[in-house]
Coordinates of C-alpha atoms in Angstrom, one line a residue:
M1 CA 46.1 115.8 94.6
S2 CA 45.7 115.0 98.7
Q3 CA 48.7 116.8 101.0
P4 CA 50.9 114.4 102.8
H5 CA 50.1 113.6 106.5
H6 CA 51.6 116.6 108.9
D7 CA 51.4 114.9 113.2
P8 CA 53.6 117.3 114.7
N9 CA 54.6 114.4 117.0
W10 CA 56.2 112.2 114.5
P11 CA 58.7 114.7 113.1
R12 CA 60.2 113.1 109.4
A13 CA 64.3 113.0 108.6
S14 CA 63.7 115.0 105.9
A15 CA 62.6 118.1 107.9
W16 CA 66.1 117.6 109.9
L17 CA 67.9 117.2 106.3
E18 CA 66.7 120.4 105.8
G19 CA 67.3 122.3 108.7
A20 CA 65.1 121.2 111.9
T21 CA 66.9 120.9 115.1
L22 CA 66.3 119.7 118.5
E23 CA 68.3 122.0 121.5
P24 CA 70.5 121.1 122.4
T25 CA 72.7 119.8 119.5
V26 CA 75.8 117.8 120.2
G27 CA 77.2 117.5 116.6
K28 CA 77.5 118.2 113.5
L29 CA 76.3 115.8 109.8
G30 CA 77.9 116.9 106.8
I31 CA 75.5 115.4 103.0
L32 CA 76.6 116.1 99.9
G33 CA 75.4 114.6 96.5
V34 CA 78.4 112.9 94.6
P35 CA 76.4 112.1 91.5
L36 CA 79.7 110.1 89.4
N37 CA 78.0 108.3 87.2
R38 CA 81.0 106.3 84.8
S39 CA 80.5 103.1 86.2
I40 CA 81.3 99.8 84.4
T41 CA 77.6 98.3 84.3
P42 CA 75.5 101.0 82.4
G43 CA 72.8 103.0 84.4
R44 CA 71.9 105.5 86.5
C45 CA 74.0 106.0 89.9
D46 CA 73.3 109.9 89.2
L47 CA 69.6 110.1 90.2
A48 CA 70.5 108.1 93.5
P49 CA 71.1 111.6 95.6
K50 CA 68.1 112.4 94.6
A51 CA 66.2 109.5 95.0
I52 CA 67.8 109.2 99.2
R53 CA 66.8 112.4 100.0
D54 CA 63.4 111.7 98.4
A55 CA 63.4 108.6 100.9
M56 CA 64.1 110.8 104.0
F57 CA 60.2 112.2 103.8
R58 CA 58.9 108.3 104.8
L59 CA 61.6 107.9 107.8
S60 CA 61.4 109.5 111.6
T61 CA 63.9 111.0 113.4
Y62 CA 63.6 108.8 116.4
D63 CA 65.7 105.6 117.2
L64 CA 63.6 104.0 119.6
R65 CA 67.0 101.3 120.5
H66 CA 69.0 104.0 122.0
E67 CA 66.0 106.1 122.9
R68 CA 67.4 109.2 121.2
D69 CA 66.2 112.0 118.2
I70 CA 69.1 112.5 115.9
R71 CA 67.1 116.0 115.5
Q72 CA 70.3 116.9 117.9
V73 CA 72.9 116.6 115.7
S74 CA 73.1 119.1 113.1
A75 CA 72.7 118.6 109.6
R76 CA 73.4 120.6 106.3
D77 CA 73.0 119.7 102.6
Y78 CA 75.4 121.0 100.7
G79 CA 73.8 119.5 97.7
D80 CA 75.0 118.3 94.7
A81 CA 79.1 118.7 93.6
D82 CA 78.5 119.5 89.9
V83 CA 79.9 116.2 88.1
S84 CA 76.7 114.0 86.9
E85 CA 78.8 115.0 83.1
L86 CA 82.5 114.3 84.4
S87 CA 84.6 111.5 83.8
P88 CA 86.0 110.2 87.6
E89 CA 89.6 112.2 86.2
E90 CA 87.4 115.4 85.8
A91 CA 85.6 114.8 88.8
L92 CA 88.8 115.4 91.2
A93 CA 89.5 118.5 91.3
P94 CA 85.3 119.4 91.8
I95 CA 84.5 116.5 94.4
R96 CA 88.3 117.8 96.3
S97 CA 87.0 121.3 96.2
A98 CA 83.2 120.3 97.3
M99 CA 84.2 118.2 100.3
G100 CA 86.6 120.8 101.8
R101 CA 84.1 123.3 102.6
A102 CA 81.8 120.7 104.0
L103 CA 84.5 118.7 105.9
G104 CA 85.7 121.8 107.7
E105 CA 82.4 123.1 108.9
S106 CA 81.3 119.5 110.4
D107 CA 82.1 116.5 112.7
A108 CA 81.7 113.9 109.8
L109 CA 80.8 113.9 106.1
V110 CA 78.1 111.5 104.3
L111 CA 79.1 111.3 100.4
L112 CA 75.6 110.1 98.5
G113 CA 77.2 108.4 95.4
G114 CA 77.0 108.1 92.4
D115 CA 78.9 104.9 91.6
N116 CA 81.9 103.9 93.1
G117 CA 84.3 105.8 91.9
I118 CA 83.8 108.8 93.9
T119 CA 85.4 107.0 96.7
R120 CA 89.6 107.8 94.9
P121 CA 88.0 111.4 95.2
G122 CA 86.7 111.1 98.4
V123 CA 89.5 109.5 100.1
L124 CA 91.9 112.3 97.8
G125 CA 89.6 114.6 99.3
F126 CA 90.7 114.5 102.9
G127 CA 93.9 116.6 101.7
L128 CA 95.6 114.8 104.2
P129 CA 99.5 112.6 103.5
L130 CA 98.0 108.8 102.6
E131 CA 99.8 107.3 104.6
R132 CA 97.8 109.0 107.2
V133 CA 94.4 107.5 106.1
G134 CA 92.5 104.5 106.3
V135 CA 89.8 103.1 104.2
V136 CA 87.1 100.5 105.4
T137 CA 84.7 99.1 102.4
L138 CA 82.3 97.4 102.7
D139 CA 81.6 95.4 99.9
A140 CA 81.1 92.7 98.1
H141 CA 83.8 93.1 95.3
L142 CA 87.4 94.6 96.1
D143 CA 87.6 97.0 93.4
L144 CA 90.8 96.4 92.4
R145 CA 90.8 95.9 88.4
D146 CA 93.3 97.4 86.3
T147 CA 93.2 101.3 85.8
K148 CA 95.7 101.3 82.6
D149 CA 91.8 101.1 80.8
G150 CA 90.9 104.7 83.3
L151 CA 88.9 104.8 86.6
M152 CA 85.5 103.7 87.2
N153 CA 83.6 102.1 89.5
G154 CA 85.8 98.8 90.1
N155 CA 89.3 100.4 90.4
P156 CA 89.1 102.7 93.2
I157 CA 90.8 101.0 95.5
R158 CA 93.6 99.7 92.7
A159 CA 93.6 104.0 91.8
L160 CA 94.1 104.7 95.4
L161 CA 97.0 101.9 96.1
D162 CA 98.7 103.6 92.8
D163 CA 97.8 107.0 94.6
G164 CA 100.4 105.7 97.5
L165 CA 97.9 104.2 100.0
P166 CA 99.5 102.2 102.3
G167 CA 98.2 98.5 101.9
K168 CA 98.1 97.9 104.9
N169 CA 96.0 101.4 105.7
V170 CA 93.3 99.0 103.5
V171 CA 90.2 97.0 105.7
Q172 CA 87.8 95.0 103.0
I173 CA 84.8 93.9 105.2
G174 CA 81.8 91.1 103.6
I175 CA 83.9 90.1 99.8
Q176 CA 81.6 87.4 98.5
D177 CA 82.9 84.4 97.0
F178 CA 82.1 84.2 93.0
A179 CA 82.2 87.9 92.6
N180 CA 85.8 88.5 92.2
S181 CA 88.9 86.4 91.0
A182 CA 92.4 84.9 91.5
A183 CA 94.5 87.7 90.1
Y184 CA 92.8 90.9 91.7
H185 CA 92.6 88.6 95.4
R186 CA 96.8 88.5 94.8
V187 CA 96.7 91.9 94.2
A188 CA 95.2 92.8 97.4
K189 CA 97.5 90.3 99.3
D190 CA 100.7 91.5 97.3
A191 CA 99.6 95.1 98.9
G192 CA 98.8 94.3 102.5
I193 CA 95.5 94.5 102.6
C194 CA 93.2 93.3 105.1
I195 CA 90.3 91.0 103.8
V196 CA 87.5 89.7 105.9
S197 CA 85.0 87.8 103.8
M198 CA 81.7 87.6 104.0
Q199 CA 81.3 84.3 106.2
E200 CA 84.2 85.5 108.5
A201 CA 82.2 88.8 109.0
V202 CA 78.6 87.5 109.7
A203 CA 80.0 85.0 111.9
Q204 CA 81.8 87.4 113.8
G205 CA 79.7 89.6 113.8
I206 CA 79.1 92.8 111.7
G207 CA 78.7 95.7 113.5
K208 CA 82.2 94.3 115.7
A209 CA 83.9 93.5 112.4
V210 CA 83.5 97.2 111.4
G211 CA 84.3 98.0 114.7
A212 CA 87.1 96.0 115.1
A213 CA 88.3 97.1 111.5
F214 CA 87.9 100.9 112.5
E215 CA 90.3 99.9 116.0
Q216 CA 93.0 98.7 113.7
L217 CA 93.1 101.8 111.9
A218 CA 92.8 103.9 114.0
E219 CA 96.5 103.4 116.0
R220 CA 98.1 104.9 113.2
V221 CA 95.9 107.1 111.1
D222 CA 94.3 110.0 111.2
A223 CA 91.4 109.9 109.5
I224 CA 89.4 106.8 108.5
Y225 CA 87.2 106.8 105.1
F226 CA 84.1 104.3 105.4
D227 CA 82.8 103.5 102.0
L228 CA 79.3 101.3 102.4
D229 CA 78.6 100.0 99.1
I230 CA 75.1 98.6 98.6
D231 CA 75.7 95.6 96.6
V232 CA 77.2 94.1 99.7
L233 CA 73.3 93.0 100.7
D234 CA 71.9 90.2 99.7
R235 CA 70.4 90.9 95.9
A236 CA 66.4 90.5 97.4
F237 CA 67.0 93.5 99.3
S238 CA 68.7 95.5 96.6
P239 CA 67.2 95.4 93.6
A240 CA 69.1 98.7 92.6
T241 CA 72.3 97.6 93.0
P242 CA 73.5 95.8 89.8
G243 CA 76.4 94.2 91.8
A244 CA 74.5 92.4 94.6
R245 CA 74.7 88.8 95.0
P246 CA 73.1 86.3 96.6
G247 CA 74.3 85.7 99.8
G248 CA 74.8 89.1 100.8
L249 CA 73.8 91.2 104.0
T250 CA 70.8 91.9 105.5
P251 CA 69.4 96.3 105.7
T252 CA 69.9 95.2 109.8
Q253 CA 73.6 94.2 109.3
L254 CA 74.1 97.7 106.7
F255 CA 72.7 99.2 109.8
E256 CA 74.7 98.0 112.3
A257 CA 77.8 98.7 110.4
A258 CA 76.9 102.5 109.8
Y259 CA 76.3 103.3 113.3
E260 CA 79.9 102.2 114.3
A261 CA 81.1 104.1 111.4
G262 CA 79.2 107.6 112.8
K263 CA 79.9 106.5 116.6
H264 CA 84.0 105.8 115.5
P265 CA 86.1 109.2 116.2
K266 CA 88.1 108.9 113.8
V267 CA 85.7 108.2 110.7
K268 CA 85.2 111.6 109.2
V269 CA 83.0 109.8 105.7
M270 CA 81.0 107.7 105.2
D271 CA 80.4 106.8 101.4
L272 CA 76.8 105.2 100.2
V273 CA 77.5 104.2 96.9
E274 CA 75.9 101.6 93.7
I275 CA 72.3 102.3 93.4
D276 CA 70.5 103.0 90.3
P277 CA 66.7 104.4 91.3
T278 CA 65.3 103.5 88.0
K279 CA 65.8 99.6 88.8
D280 CA 64.4 99.9 92.4
I281 CA 61.6 98.3 93.5
N282 CA 59.4 99.9 96.0
D283 CA 62.0 102.2 96.7
V284 CA 63.6 99.2 98.7
T285 CA 67.1 100.3 98.4
C286 CA 66.7 104.2 98.4
L287 CA 64.7 103.5 101.9
T288 CA 67.7 101.2 102.9
A289 CA 70.5 103.4 102.4
A290 CA 68.5 106.4 103.5
T291 CA 68.4 104.5 106.9
C292 CA 71.4 104.0 107.6
I293 CA 72.3 107.7 107.2
L294 CA 70.4 108.0 110.5
H295 CA 72.1 105.1 112.4
F296 CA 75.6 106.4 111.3
A297 CA 73.8 110.0 112.2
S298 CA 72.8 108.2 115.7
G299 CA 76.1 107.0 116.0
L300 CA 77.7 110.3 116.1
M301 CA 75.3 111.4 118.7
E302 CA 77.4 108.7 120.6
R303 CA 80.6 110.2 120.1
H304 CA 79.7 113.2 121.2
R305 CA 78.4 111.2 125.1

C-alpha cells in the first residue's frame, strides 16, 4: 500500500491535533471524545469521535480568510471518556470527571459526541451554579421531550431545566418547522427559552444570530456552553445525521457559527453531536464536523488577539 504524500508546506490538521504547534502559541484548546450512544434512533454515534479525528488528516491548518495558522493554538487531545456502554445517567460522573481536568488546562474545550445526550453532563461539567451558565443550541430540534422515561438525545434541555437551569439562560437557534411539536414548544415558551427559528436565523445571518445569543447571555452568566447538533444541517449535507431535515443550514453557515463560538470569551465548551459514521457518504459529515473544530480554533485565536 502506498504511503500518504507528505508535504512540509501543507501541514495537516491531524498533526496539529497530535501536538504540532507553531510559536508563539496564543491559546489552549482541549479535545475530548464522549462516545455516548443511547439515542432515540438506534445508531453508532459512539464511532464519531474517531471518525472526526480521522477526517483531520484531510484538512490543513491554514485559515485563508483570516490569514492565520491555527497551529498557534496549542491543541491537546484528551482521548475518549469511557462511556460508550453507559446510559446517560451512568455517564454523568465519568464525563464530569474527564471534563474537569480538560477545562482546568484549556481556554476552551470541544466535546466530540456521541449523541445529544452528552449536552446535559457537558453543561453540568462546568461545576458552576446553573444560574451562572448559559446554553446556546444550534439545532433543528427543541430537545425538550419528557424525561419520565429516562434521559436520551431528545431531552437534554428538558433535563437541564429539571436540574434548575433557568429557561432565560437558554437560546435555541435553527429550530425547524415540522421537526417539533406544539406541546414541547409550549414547554419552551413557559420556561422563557429564547427561540430563533431557522428562517429568522438565516435572515439575520447565522454568524450574527449566534454572536447575538452569546452577547445576550454574557451579561448574566460566567460561562456559555455551545451545543452544535450537526442535524441542523440540510439533510443533503449530512447523511450521517438521522435527524437532519431538508431546509437546514449549509456547512459554510455551520463554520461561521463555530468561528463565532471560538471567538467569544465566555464560550468555554462546544459539543459536536449526532453523527453516525456508518451512515456517512464519502465522509462528508465527519469532514464537516472536523472543519468546525478548525474554525472554532481560529476563533479562539481571534479571542486572544
